[in-house]
mmCIF file of C-alpha atoms and ligand atoms in Angstrom:
data_model
loop_
_atom_site.group_PDB
_atom_site.id
_atom_site.type_symbol
_atom_site.label_atom_id
_atom_site.label_comp_id
_atom_site.label_asym_id
_atom_site.label_seq_id
_atom_site.Cartn_x
_atom_site.Cartn_y
_atom_site.Cartn_z
ATOM 1 C CA ALA A 11 -12.495 -4.156 -20.533
ATOM 2 C CA ARG A 12 -11.909 -1.089 -22.653
ATOM 3 C CA ASP A 13 -12.938 -0.279 -26.142
ATOM 4 C CA SER A 14 -12.726 3.056 -27.943
ATOM 5 C CA ARG A 15 -16.164 4.331 -26.745
ATOM 6 C CA CYS A 16 -16.780 3.067 -23.278
ATOM 7 C CA ASP A 17 -15.630 0.975 -20.310
ATOM 8 C CA ARG A 18 -17.608 -2.308 -20.056
ATOM 9 C CA TYR A 19 -18.239 -4.312 -16.925
ATOM 10 C CA ASP A 20 -20.276 -7.490 -16.274
ATOM 11 C CA ILE A 21 -21.763 -7.714 -12.781
ATOM 12 C CA THR A 22 -23.684 -10.707 -11.448
ATOM 13 C CA MET A 23 -25.998 -10.317 -8.475
ATOM 14 C CA ARG A 24 -25.649 -13.463 -6.436
ATOM 15 C CA THR A 25 -25.443 -14.663 -2.811
ATOM 16 C CA ALA A 26 -22.160 -15.141 -1.109
ATOM 17 C CA ARG A 27 -20.888 -16.264 2.217
ATOM 18 C CA VAL A 28 -18.801 -13.472 3.838
ATOM 19 C CA GLU A 29 -17.200 -12.879 7.153
ATOM 20 C CA ILE A 30 -18.682 -9.637 8.463
ATOM 21 C CA ILE A 31 -17.933 -10.537 12.103
ATOM 22 C CA PRO A 32 -14.685 -12.460 12.592
ATOM 23 C CA GLY A 33 -15.238 -16.132 12.849
ATOM 24 C CA LEU A 34 -18.838 -16.022 11.625
ATOM 25 C CA LEU A 35 -20.144 -16.594 8.053
ATOM 26 C CA SER A 36 -23.132 -14.602 6.812
ATOM 27 C CA THR A 37 -25.056 -15.178 3.664
ATOM 28 C CA VAL A 38 -25.506 -11.837 1.871
ATOM 29 C CA ASN A 39 -26.633 -10.583 -1.540
ATOM 30 C CA THR A 40 -23.762 -9.191 -3.605
ATOM 31 C CA TYR A 41 -22.604 -7.673 -6.853
ATOM 32 C CA ASN A 42 -19.949 -10.182 -8.102
ATOM 33 C CA GLY A 43 -19.594 -11.872 -4.748
ATOM 34 C CA LEU A 44 -18.287 -8.792 -3.057
ATOM 35 C CA PHE A 45 -19.856 -7.067 0.048
ATOM 36 C CA PRO A 46 -20.138 -4.182 -0.663
ATOM 37 C CA GLY A 47 -19.937 -4.463 -4.473
ATOM 38 C CA PRO A 48 -16.819 -3.712 -6.593
ATOM 39 C CA THR A 49 -15.683 -0.062 -6.645
ATOM 40 C CA ILE A 50 -16.043 1.303 -10.190
ATOM 41 C CA VAL A 51 -13.849 4.214 -11.264
ATOM 42 C CA ALA A 52 -15.225 6.211 -14.190
ATOM 43 C CA GLN A 53 -13.549 8.961 -16.280
ATOM 44 C CA ARG A 54 -15.558 12.125 -16.883
ATOM 45 C CA GLY A 55 -16.821 12.091 -20.447
ATOM 46 C CA ARG A 56 -16.145 8.402 -20.980
ATOM 47 C CA ALA A 57 -19.241 6.221 -20.891
ATOM 48 C CA VAL A 58 -19.556 3.108 -18.712
ATOM 49 C CA ARG A 59 -21.750 0.166 -19.809
ATOM 50 C CA ILE A 60 -22.582 -2.350 -17.120
ATOM 51 C CA ARG A 61 -24.465 -5.567 -17.807
ATOM 52 C CA GLN A 62 -26.214 -6.633 -14.620
ATOM 53 C CA THR A 63 -27.338 -10.208 -14.329
ATOM 54 C CA ASN A 64 -29.744 -11.128 -11.613
ATOM 55 C CA GLU A 65 -28.995 -14.583 -10.140
ATOM 56 C CA LEU A 66 -30.895 -13.791 -6.938
ATOM 57 C CA SER A 67 -34.380 -14.917 -6.162
ATOM 58 C CA VAL A 68 -35.685 -11.350 -5.788
ATOM 59 C CA LEU A 69 -36.544 -8.539 -8.161
ATOM 60 C CA THR A 70 -33.708 -6.016 -8.402
ATOM 61 C CA GLY A 71 -32.926 -2.801 -10.187
ATOM 62 C CA VAL A 72 -29.828 -0.613 -10.094
ATOM 63 C CA HIS A 73 -29.670 3.145 -9.662
ATOM 64 C CA LEU A 74 -26.455 5.149 -9.980
ATOM 65 C CA HIS A 75 -26.886 7.478 -7.030
ATOM 66 C CA GLY A 76 -25.635 10.951 -7.878
ATOM 67 C CA GLY A 77 -25.340 10.065 -11.545
ATOM 68 C CA LYS A 78 -26.747 12.270 -14.279
ATOM 69 C CA VAL A 79 -28.325 9.485 -16.289
ATOM 70 C CA PRO A 80 -31.094 9.287 -18.921
ATOM 71 C CA ALA A 81 -34.375 8.142 -17.426
ATOM 72 C CA ALA A 82 -34.266 4.783 -19.243
ATOM 73 C CA HIS A 83 -31.013 3.933 -17.433
ATOM 74 C CA ASP A 84 -31.741 5.578 -14.124
ATOM 75 C CA GLY A 85 -33.022 2.456 -12.355
ATOM 76 C CA HIS A 86 -36.605 3.630 -11.963
ATOM 77 C CA PRO A 87 -38.357 1.656 -9.205
ATOM 78 C CA THR A 88 -40.615 -0.179 -11.654
ATOM 79 C CA ASP A 89 -37.816 -0.805 -14.171
ATOM 80 C CA THR A 90 -36.618 -4.012 -12.532
ATOM 81 C CA ILE A 91 -34.567 -7.105 -13.412
ATOM 82 C CA ALA A 92 -36.411 -10.348 -12.828
ATOM 83 C CA PRO A 93 -34.579 -13.357 -11.282
ATOM 84 C CA GLY A 94 -32.596 -15.025 -14.055
ATOM 85 C CA ALA A 95 -32.759 -11.943 -16.316
ATOM 86 C CA SER A 96 -30.115 -9.380 -17.162
ATOM 87 C CA ARG A 97 -30.009 -5.868 -18.606
ATOM 88 C CA VAL A 98 -27.526 -3.254 -19.622
ATOM 89 C CA TYR A 99 -27.143 0.211 -17.953
ATOM 90 C CA ASP A 100 -25.371 2.951 -19.844
ATOM 91 C CA TYR A 101 -23.811 5.782 -17.795
ATOM 92 C CA PRO A 102 -22.552 8.827 -19.685
ATOM 93 C CA ASN A 103 -20.385 10.273 -16.884
ATOM 94 C CA ASN A 104 -20.833 13.790 -18.241
ATOM 95 C CA GLN A 105 -20.265 15.270 -14.846
ATOM 96 C CA SER A 106 -17.487 16.410 -12.463
ATOM 97 C CA ALA A 107 -15.447 14.140 -10.241
ATOM 98 C CA ALA A 108 -17.644 12.920 -7.429
ATOM 99 C CA PRO A 109 -18.093 10.005 -5.086
ATOM 100 C CA LEU A 110 -21.256 8.298 -6.397
ATOM 101 C CA TRP A 111 -22.594 4.957 -5.431
ATOM 102 C CA TYR A 112 -24.797 2.350 -7.087
ATOM 103 C CA HIS A 113 -27.470 0.515 -5.261
ATOM 104 C CA ASP A 114 -30.705 -1.396 -5.597
ATOM 105 C CA HIS A 115 -33.978 0.570 -6.206
ATOM 106 C CA ALA A 116 -36.642 -2.074 -6.827
ATOM 107 C CA HIS A 117 -40.101 -0.759 -5.910
ATOM 108 C CA MET A 118 -40.994 -1.239 -2.236
ATOM 109 C CA ILE A 119 -37.996 -3.565 -1.573
ATOM 110 C CA GLU A 120 -35.088 -1.212 -2.022
ATOM 111 C CA GLY A 121 -34.402 -1.061 1.692
ATOM 112 C CA ASP A 122 -34.362 -4.886 2.017
ATOM 113 C CA ASN A 123 -32.130 -5.231 -1.075
ATOM 114 C CA VAL A 124 -29.674 -2.497 -0.044
ATOM 115 C CA TYR A 125 -29.486 -3.886 3.480
ATOM 116 C CA SER A 126 -28.834 -7.371 2.160
ATOM 117 C CA GLY A 127 -25.690 -6.111 0.407
ATOM 118 C CA LEU A 128 -26.643 -4.547 -2.919
ATOM 119 C CA SER A 129 -24.582 -1.338 -2.954
ATOM 120 C CA GLY A 130 -21.134 -0.305 -4.158
ATOM 121 C CA ALA A 131 -19.021 2.794 -4.703
ATOM 122 C CA TYR A 132 -18.659 4.450 -8.107
ATOM 123 C CA LEU A 133 -16.078 7.208 -8.260
ATOM 124 C CA VAL A 134 -16.137 9.710 -11.106
ATOM 125 C CA THR A 135 -12.764 11.283 -11.732
ATOM 126 C CA ASP A 136 -11.708 14.105 -14.021
ATOM 127 C CA GLN A 137 -8.572 15.953 -15.149
ATOM 128 C CA GLN A 138 -9.283 18.881 -12.842
ATOM 129 C CA GLU A 139 -9.309 16.563 -9.822
ATOM 130 C CA GLN A 140 -6.260 14.687 -11.025
ATOM 131 C CA SER A 141 -4.279 17.973 -11.380
ATOM 132 C CA LEU A 142 -4.529 18.537 -7.657
ATOM 133 C CA PRO A 143 -1.804 17.277 -5.261
ATOM 134 C CA LEU A 144 -4.326 15.305 -3.096
ATOM 135 C CA PRO A 145 -3.350 11.873 -1.781
ATOM 136 C CA HIS A 146 -3.974 9.269 -4.414
ATOM 137 C CA GLY A 147 -3.583 5.575 -5.215
ATOM 138 C CA ARG A 148 -3.413 3.473 -2.119
ATOM 139 C CA TYR A 149 -3.781 6.612 -0.016
ATOM 140 C CA ASP A 150 -7.266 7.340 -1.405
ATOM 141 C CA VAL A 151 -9.633 4.996 0.298
ATOM 142 C CA PRO A 152 -13.422 4.643 0.074
ATOM 143 C CA LEU A 153 -15.126 3.801 3.433
ATOM 144 C CA GLN A 154 -18.641 2.634 3.120
ATOM 145 C CA ILE A 155 -20.236 2.814 6.590
ATOM 146 C CA ARG A 156 -23.521 1.217 7.528
ATOM 147 C CA ASP A 157 -25.222 -0.513 10.404
ATOM 148 C CA ALA A 158 -26.457 -4.097 10.610
ATOM 149 C CA ARG A 159 -27.759 -6.672 12.967
ATOM 150 C CA VAL A 160 -25.983 -10.059 12.700
ATOM 151 C CA LEU A 161 -27.593 -12.841 14.610
ATOM 152 C CA SER A 162 -25.377 -15.446 16.440
ATOM 153 C CA ASP A 163 -25.825 -17.874 13.606
ATOM 154 C CA GLY A 164 -24.477 -15.266 11.167
ATOM 155 C CA THR A 165 -27.825 -14.197 9.657
ATOM 156 C CA LEU A 166 -27.785 -10.602 8.413
ATOM 157 C CA TYR A 167 -31.131 -9.697 9.933
ATOM 158 C CA TYR A 168 -33.189 -6.828 8.482
ATOM 159 C CA THR A 169 -35.312 -5.181 11.091
ATOM 160 C CA ARG A 170 -37.019 -1.872 10.594
ATOM 161 C CA ALA A 171 -36.706 -1.329 14.261
ATOM 162 C CA GLN A 172 -33.491 0.414 15.099
ATOM 163 C CA ASP A 173 -31.965 -2.623 16.749
ATOM 164 C CA ARG A 174 -28.847 -2.794 14.479
ATOM 165 C CA PRO A 175 -25.922 -2.524 16.750
ATOM 166 C CA HIS A 176 -23.132 -3.683 14.396
ATOM 167 C CA VAL A 177 -21.291 -0.971 12.527
ATOM 168 C CA LEU A 178 -19.674 -2.104 9.303
ATOM 169 C CA VAL A 179 -16.955 -0.447 7.300
ATOM 170 C CA ASN A 180 -16.539 -1.986 3.806
ATOM 171 C CA GLY A 181 -18.452 -5.002 4.936
ATOM 172 C CA LYS A 182 -16.449 -5.704 8.166
ATOM 173 C CA GLU A 183 -17.487 -5.011 11.673
ATOM 174 C CA ARG A 184 -15.328 -2.279 13.239
ATOM 175 C CA PRO A 185 -12.236 -3.029 11.216
ATOM 176 C CA ARG A 186 -8.678 -2.078 11.934
ATOM 177 C CA PHE A 187 -6.859 -0.270 9.159
ATOM 178 C CA GLU A 188 -3.046 -0.089 9.061
ATOM 179 C CA VAL A 189 -1.963 3.266 7.832
ATOM 180 C CA ALA A 190 1.359 5.072 7.279
ATOM 181 C CA ALA A 191 2.111 8.327 9.142
ATOM 182 C CA ARG A 192 1.068 10.561 6.276
ATOM 183 C CA ARG A 193 -2.000 12.115 4.633
ATOM 184 C CA TYR A 194 -4.888 9.954 3.426
ATOM 185 C CA ARG A 195 -7.918 10.890 1.434
ATOM 186 C CA LEU A 196 -10.985 9.089 2.774
ATOM 187 C CA ARG A 197 -14.250 8.968 0.795
ATOM 188 C CA ILE A 198 -16.795 8.357 3.411
ATOM 189 C CA PHE A 199 -20.179 7.027 2.394
ATOM 190 C CA ASN A 200 -23.139 6.575 4.735
ATOM 191 C CA THR A 201 -24.727 3.507 3.065
ATOM 192 C CA SER A 202 -27.018 2.720 5.991
ATOM 193 C CA VAL A 203 -30.654 2.249 5.160
ATOM 194 C CA ASP A 204 -31.628 4.898 7.699
ATOM 195 C CA ARG A 205 -29.072 5.634 10.360
ATOM 196 C CA PRO A 206 -27.274 9.007 10.534
ATOM 197 C CA PHE A 207 -23.673 8.932 11.696
ATOM 198 C CA ASP A 208 -21.841 11.724 13.548
ATOM 199 C CA LEU A 209 -18.259 10.769 12.826
ATOM 200 C CA ARG A 210 -15.293 12.082 14.842
ATOM 201 C CA PHE A 211 -11.880 10.957 15.928
ATOM 202 C CA ALA A 212 -11.847 9.880 19.584
ATOM 203 C CA ASP A 213 -9.061 12.373 20.397
ATOM 204 C CA GLY A 214 -11.080 15.228 18.944
ATOM 205 C CA SER A 215 -8.539 15.924 16.232
ATOM 206 C CA GLU A 216 -9.341 18.028 13.193
ATOM 207 C CA PHE A 217 -9.306 16.930 9.621
ATOM 208 C CA VAL A 218 -10.114 18.585 6.290
ATOM 209 C CA LEU A 219 -13.377 18.346 4.449
ATOM 210 C CA ILE A 220 -12.635 18.664 0.647
ATOM 211 C CA GLY A 221 -15.806 17.525 -0.958
ATOM 212 C CA THR A 222 -19.422 16.393 -0.455
ATOM 213 C CA ASP A 223 -21.971 14.309 -2.383
ATOM 214 C CA GLY A 224 -21.548 15.966 -5.792
ATOM 215 C CA GLY A 225 -17.759 16.605 -5.809
ATOM 216 C CA LEU A 226 -15.024 18.873 -4.449
ATOM 217 C CA LEU A 227 -15.779 22.056 -2.551
ATOM 218 C CA SER A 228 -14.480 25.344 -3.820
ATOM 219 C CA GLU A 229 -12.118 25.452 -0.843
ATOM 220 C CA PRO A 230 -11.235 23.080 2.029
ATOM 221 C CA VAL A 231 -12.936 23.389 5.460
ATOM 222 C CA ARG A 232 -11.314 22.270 8.733
ATOM 223 C CA VAL A 233 -13.831 20.203 10.757
ATOM 224 C CA GLN A 234 -13.916 17.956 13.803
ATOM 225 C CA SER A 235 -17.074 16.048 12.941
ATOM 226 C CA LEU A 236 -19.117 14.849 10.026
ATOM 227 C CA LEU A 237 -22.837 14.496 10.523
ATOM 228 C CA LEU A 238 -23.995 12.281 7.559
ATOM 229 C CA GLY A 239 -27.580 11.231 6.987
ATOM 230 C CA ALA A 240 -28.401 8.038 5.080
ATOM 231 C CA GLY A 241 -27.033 8.326 1.614
ATOM 232 C CA GLU A 242 -24.709 11.315 2.218
ATOM 233 C CA ARG A 243 -21.012 11.344 1.417
ATOM 234 C CA ALA A 244 -18.005 13.314 2.650
ATOM 235 C CA ASP A 245 -14.538 13.519 0.976
ATOM 236 C CA VAL A 246 -11.885 14.221 3.690
ATOM 237 C CA VAL A 247 -8.124 14.435 4.116
ATOM 238 C CA VAL A 248 -6.729 13.091 7.414
ATOM 239 C CA ASP A 249 -3.072 13.486 8.367
ATOM 240 C CA PHE A 250 -1.934 10.490 10.337
ATOM 241 C CA ALA A 251 1.601 12.042 10.635
ATOM 242 C CA ARG A 252 0.331 13.638 13.884
ATOM 243 C CA TYR A 253 0.563 10.116 15.450
ATOM 244 C CA ALA A 254 3.815 8.361 16.136
ATOM 245 C CA VAL A 255 4.412 4.935 14.536
ATOM 246 C CA GLY A 256 2.805 2.461 16.940
ATOM 247 C CA GLY A 257 0.030 4.928 17.696
ATOM 248 C CA SER A 258 -3.543 4.533 16.859
ATOM 249 C CA VAL A 259 -6.769 6.550 16.710
ATOM 250 C CA VAL A 260 -10.425 5.388 16.697
ATOM 251 C CA LEU A 261 -13.130 6.863 14.516
ATOM 252 C CA VAL A 262 -16.250 7.000 16.617
ATOM 253 C CA ASN A 263 -19.996 7.666 16.028
ATOM 254 C CA ALA A 264 -20.991 10.393 18.450
ATOM 255 C CA ALA A 265 -24.642 9.650 17.599
ATOM 256 C CA ALA A 266 -24.384 6.011 18.811
ATOM 257 C CA LEU A 267 -27.106 4.909 21.285
ATOM 258 C CA ALA A 268 -26.107 4.680 24.931
ATOM 259 C CA THR A 269 -26.406 0.840 24.632
ATOM 260 C CA GLU A 270 -24.097 0.609 21.644
ATOM 261 C CA ASN A 271 -20.351 0.523 21.149
ATOM 262 C CA ALA A 272 -19.565 3.870 19.514
ATOM 263 C CA ASP A 273 -16.422 2.703 17.736
ATOM 264 C CA VAL A 274 -16.592 2.632 13.972
ATOM 265 C CA MET A 275 -13.042 1.707 13.067
ATOM 266 C CA ARG A 276 -9.450 1.984 14.225
ATOM 267 C CA PHE A 277 -6.487 3.359 12.354
ATOM 268 C CA ASP A 278 -3.134 1.928 13.465
ATOM 269 C CA VAL A 279 -0.102 3.839 12.387
ATOM 270 C CA VAL A 280 2.445 1.125 11.453
ATOM 271 C CA CYS A 281 5.109 2.895 9.413
ATOM 272 C CA THR A 282 6.387 6.175 8.143
ATOM 273 C CA ALA A 283 6.062 7.100 4.359
ATOM 274 C CA SER A 284 7.081 10.002 2.223
ATOM 275 C CA ASP A 285 4.268 12.379 1.537
ATOM 276 C CA SER A 286 4.235 14.990 -1.222
ATOM 277 C CA SER A 287 0.468 15.431 -1.038
ATOM 278 C CA LYS A 288 -1.205 18.561 0.157
ATOM 279 C CA VAL A 289 -4.546 20.154 0.329
ATOM 280 C CA PRO A 290 -4.566 23.163 -1.990
ATOM 281 C CA GLY A 291 -6.431 26.331 -0.879
ATOM 282 C CA LYS A 292 -8.556 26.217 -4.051
ATOM 283 C CA LEU A 293 -10.047 22.852 -4.980
ATOM 284 C CA ALA A 294 -12.660 23.319 -7.722
ATOM 285 C CA ALA A 295 -14.875 25.884 -9.377
ATOM 286 C CA VAL A 296 -18.452 25.349 -8.057
ATOM 287 C CA PRO A 297 -20.455 27.471 -10.395
ATOM 288 C CA PRO A 298 -23.282 29.583 -8.979
ATOM 289 C CA LEU A 299 -26.819 28.522 -9.928
ATOM 290 C CA PRO A 300 -28.912 30.714 -12.165
ATOM 291 C CA LYS A 301 -31.760 32.602 -10.473
ATOM 292 C CA ALA A 302 -34.677 30.282 -9.495
ATOM 293 C CA THR A 303 -37.953 30.889 -11.371
ATOM 294 C CA VAL A 304 -40.064 28.233 -9.626
ATOM 295 C CA GLU A 305 -40.589 27.591 -5.942
ATOM 296 C CA ARG A 306 -42.179 24.492 -4.407
ATOM 297 C CA ASN A 307 -42.858 23.236 -0.912
ATOM 298 C CA PHE A 308 -42.662 19.648 0.236
ATOM 299 C CA VAL A 309 -43.860 18.428 3.626
ATOM 300 C CA LEU A 310 -42.533 15.061 4.885
ATOM 301 C CA ALA A 311 -44.613 13.242 7.436
ATOM 302 C CA GLN A 312 -45.422 9.737 8.623
ATOM 303 C CA ASP A 313 -48.854 8.407 9.029
ATOM 304 C CA TRP A 314 -49.022 5.169 10.951
ATOM 305 C CA THR A 315 -51.832 3.899 8.836
ATOM 306 C CA ARG A 316 -51.091 5.251 5.367
ATOM 307 C CA GLY A 317 -47.233 5.245 5.263
ATOM 308 C CA ALA A 318 -44.521 7.799 4.898
ATOM 309 C CA LEU A 319 -45.825 10.744 2.893
ATOM 310 C CA ILE A 320 -44.653 13.578 0.743
ATOM 311 C CA ASN A 321 -47.254 16.366 0.637
ATOM 312 C CA GLY A 322 -49.869 13.943 1.970
ATOM 313 C CA ASN A 323 -49.278 11.296 -0.696
ATOM 314 C CA VAL A 324 -47.757 7.848 -0.782
ATOM 315 C CA TYR A 325 -45.767 7.083 -3.946
ATOM 316 C CA ASP A 326 -47.651 6.006 -7.046
ATOM 317 C CA PRO A 327 -45.287 5.170 -9.861
ATOM 318 C CA ASN A 328 -48.037 6.058 -12.440
ATOM 319 C CA ARG A 329 -48.618 9.590 -11.011
ATOM 320 C CA VAL A 330 -46.566 12.646 -11.989
ATOM 321 C CA ASP A 331 -46.361 14.808 -8.823
ATOM 322 C CA VAL A 332 -44.560 17.829 -10.332
ATOM 323 C CA GLN A 333 -43.537 18.810 -13.825
ATOM 324 C CA THR A 334 -40.832 21.229 -14.922
ATOM 325 C CA ARG A 335 -39.224 22.431 -18.158
ATOM 326 C CA LEU A 336 -35.726 21.314 -19.019
ATOM 327 C CA GLY A 337 -33.290 23.920 -17.716
ATOM 328 C CA THR A 338 -35.490 25.363 -14.967
ATOM 329 C CA THR A 339 -33.859 26.415 -11.741
ATOM 330 C CA GLU A 340 -36.155 25.912 -8.680
ATOM 331 C CA ILE A 341 -36.071 26.429 -4.963
ATOM 332 C CA TRP A 342 -37.612 23.608 -2.862
ATOM 333 C CA THR A 343 -38.552 24.152 0.778
ATOM 334 C CA ILE A 344 -38.715 20.846 2.550
ATOM 335 C CA THR A 345 -40.194 20.484 6.081
ATOM 336 C CA ASN A 346 -40.210 17.513 8.402
ATOM 337 C CA ALA A 347 -43.585 17.793 10.064
ATOM 338 C CA ASP A 348 -43.041 14.916 12.492
ATOM 339 C CA PRO A 349 -42.360 15.666 16.139
ATOM 340 C CA ALA A 350 -39.043 14.456 17.623
ATOM 341 C CA GLY A 351 -39.576 11.385 19.873
ATOM 342 C CA PRO A 352 -37.320 10.153 22.599
ATOM 343 C CA PRO A 353 -34.116 8.400 21.426
ATOM 344 C CA PRO A 354 -33.564 6.165 19.596
ATOM 345 C CA ASN A 355 -35.522 8.236 17.196
ATOM 346 C CA PHE A 356 -33.608 8.237 13.931
ATOM 347 C CA HIS A 357 -36.633 6.662 12.225
ATOM 348 C CA LEU A 358 -38.219 10.082 12.664
ATOM 349 C CA ASN A 359 -35.534 11.791 10.545
ATOM 350 C CA HIS A 360 -35.728 12.069 6.865
ATOM 351 C CA SER A 361 -32.949 12.156 4.314
ATOM 352 C CA PHE A 362 -34.162 13.889 1.162
ATOM 353 C CA HIS A 363 -32.640 12.792 -2.169
ATOM 354 C CA THR A 364 -33.243 13.906 -5.760
ATOM 355 C CA HIS A 365 -32.294 11.937 -8.861
ATOM 356 C CA LEU A 366 -30.852 13.668 -11.919
ATOM 357 C CA ALA A 367 -30.279 17.144 -10.404
ATOM 358 C CA ASP A 368 -27.937 17.802 -7.610
ATOM 359 C CA PHE A 369 -28.719 20.776 -5.431
ATOM 360 C CA ARG A 370 -27.188 23.460 -3.169
ATOM 361 C CA VAL A 371 -28.412 23.823 0.405
ATOM 362 C CA LEU A 372 -29.507 27.421 0.780
ATOM 363 C CA ASP A 373 -30.298 27.353 4.499
ATOM 364 C CA ARG A 374 -31.564 25.199 7.351
ATOM 365 C CA ASN A 375 -34.130 26.840 9.594
ATOM 366 C CA GLY A 376 -33.019 30.148 8.174
ATOM 367 C CA LYS A 377 -29.389 29.584 9.172
ATOM 368 C CA PRO A 378 -26.373 28.807 6.848
ATOM 369 C CA PRO A 379 -25.776 25.129 6.181
ATOM 370 C CA ALA A 380 -23.162 23.022 7.957
ATOM 371 C CA PRO A 381 -19.832 22.348 6.223
ATOM 372 C CA THR A 382 -21.014 18.853 5.152
ATOM 373 C CA GLU A 383 -23.915 20.642 3.397
ATOM 374 C CA LEU A 384 -21.716 22.946 1.206
ATOM 375 C CA GLY A 385 -21.030 22.342 -2.494
ATOM 376 C CA CYS A 386 -23.092 20.119 -4.762
ATOM 377 C CA LYS A 387 -25.390 17.809 -2.823
ATOM 378 C CA ASP A 388 -27.947 15.154 -3.639
ATOM 379 C CA VAL A 389 -29.015 14.175 -0.095
ATOM 380 C CA VAL A 390 -29.846 16.463 2.850
ATOM 381 C CA ARG A 391 -30.874 15.498 6.352
ATOM 382 C CA ILE A 392 -34.269 16.778 7.486
ATOM 383 C CA PRO A 393 -34.647 15.991 11.202
ATOM 384 C CA PRO A 394 -37.986 16.481 13.006
ATOM 385 C CA GLY A 395 -39.203 20.081 12.922
ATOM 386 C CA ASP A 396 -36.473 21.272 10.468
ATOM 387 C CA THR A 397 -37.083 23.251 7.304
ATOM 388 C CA VAL A 398 -34.384 23.166 4.719
ATOM 389 C CA ARG A 399 -34.262 25.158 1.454
ATOM 390 C CA ILE A 400 -32.393 23.780 -1.556
ATOM 391 C CA ALA A 401 -31.937 24.971 -5.124
ATOM 392 C CA MET A 402 -31.301 22.994 -8.285
ATOM 393 C CA THR A 403 -31.446 23.209 -12.037
ATOM 394 C CA TRP A 404 -33.298 20.421 -13.872
ATOM 395 C CA SER A 405 -30.981 19.976 -16.846
ATOM 396 C CA GLY A 406 -29.418 17.148 -18.806
ATOM 397 C CA TYR A 407 -32.307 14.833 -19.720
ATOM 398 C CA THR A 408 -36.093 14.922 -20.025
ATOM 399 C CA GLY A 409 -38.346 12.193 -18.601
ATOM 400 C CA ARG A 410 -39.602 11.002 -15.279
ATOM 401 C CA PHE A 411 -37.262 10.901 -12.297
ATOM 402 C CA VAL A 412 -38.005 10.189 -8.667
ATOM 403 C CA PHE A 413 -37.152 12.153 -5.538
ATOM 404 C CA HIS A 414 -37.543 10.468 -2.156
ATOM 405 C CA CYS A 415 -36.475 9.965 1.351
ATOM 406 C CA HIS A 416 -33.216 8.016 1.545
ATOM 407 C CA GLN A 417 -34.202 6.404 4.782
ATOM 408 C CA LEU A 418 -35.155 3.450 2.721
ATOM 409 C CA PRO A 419 -37.729 1.988 5.085
ATOM 410 C CA HIS A 420 -39.580 5.360 4.405
ATOM 411 C CA SER A 421 -39.197 5.212 0.647
ATOM 412 C CA GLU A 422 -40.400 1.579 0.711
ATOM 413 C CA TRP A 423 -43.295 2.857 2.749
ATOM 414 C CA GLY A 424 -44.253 5.453 0.059
ATOM 415 C CA GLN A 425 -42.008 8.547 0.753
ATOM 416 C CA MET A 426 -41.190 8.990 -2.917
ATOM 417 C CA ALA A 427 -42.556 11.160 -5.743
ATOM 418 C CA THR A 428 -42.065 11.846 -9.447
ATOM 419 C CA ILE A 429 -40.833 14.925 -11.229
ATOM 420 C CA GLU A 430 -41.327 15.002 -14.994
ATOM 421 C CA VAL A 431 -38.778 17.086 -16.883
ATOM 422 C CA VAL A 432 -40.309 18.102 -20.206
HETATM 423 CU CU1 LIG B 521 -29.627 6.438 -3.561
HETATM 424 CU CU2 LIG B 521 -33.221 6.987 -5.361
HETATM 425 O O1 LIG B 521 -31.498 6.673 -4.437
HETATM 426 CU CU1 LIG B 522 -38.012 9.661 5.588
#
């Protein structure tokens, strides 16, 4: 519904029976019965108000990932919605076009809740993006990719062990998508609770990266692969005109385990279509950050008795770990102190995420960042032994915000901390 000041939505969290694997019904947690939840499209500068009603039997709480949102509406881990209760979230959308997502964030159960189905896409759009000749409408498609383990009776089983061999795209196992022989814009979300994906087309073909977590890049980059840690996004344009009608191409996960099917989804080219879209050489103005005046170091490590740690601590929602003044630009050096183990070892990775402020990746082990790490980011992979430097400006709102590992079994296990902006 629209009124003069904001777009309003009512969302009910409830269980639903869905067909993840053909012929098998699974009971999942949903927003409005959809798995994943409804895609919300927001206009820059126009507020969105969402009333969330919890008809589940667990505590929930909703965070708009990538959103610049006042602390009271940010979905703080302890700011939860009890079963039977509801609350309103207000999102100002004073930010550039970007592929955001909303997902559960209830203290120490966010991984269980997200895995059970509580996530959805939230696309902010703006006039600058709309002025570009990119594919739009039915040719602009969000793909939310995650892993799962579905038992033979349909149970969506949450195991912290990495035994989750089913790859789901928009809630279906390894779907087949009928496309026209033309360009498509694909907004790719890694919504897994901890698994990184290394996405490529099986024929090795190139495609164009146009944006990352926080919006469009300044200019497009041709790539053959997308390495996305848990929580990362990539905005790409793929030209299916290279295939004849009747042809098909499979998107694969080059990081699949040897025991797993590497296929993610298949694109079948079923018809021709006119195509006036193109990828312009200049996409957006990504402004440079001011000079940083504060530097901080964060060490991520796991301790099998104490939990997953940031600088030696497990998360305490009542503790302020760092404090900064509104408007401060900072450089954070983040190190994964865990040694790499034998595969499957993605539980030894970390995926570092900040609320409120998005960041630029300055370097990884002293080297320039990969294409998927260009532009405005809010998640960055930190594999064992790596040191990554990021820079951000803490602007917009004062209050307490969390930063954490987006491998949600880790954040559930304490790998989260608080920055207070004063
Ligand atoms: Cu995507 Cu604190 O979360
Ligand atoms: Cu982690």
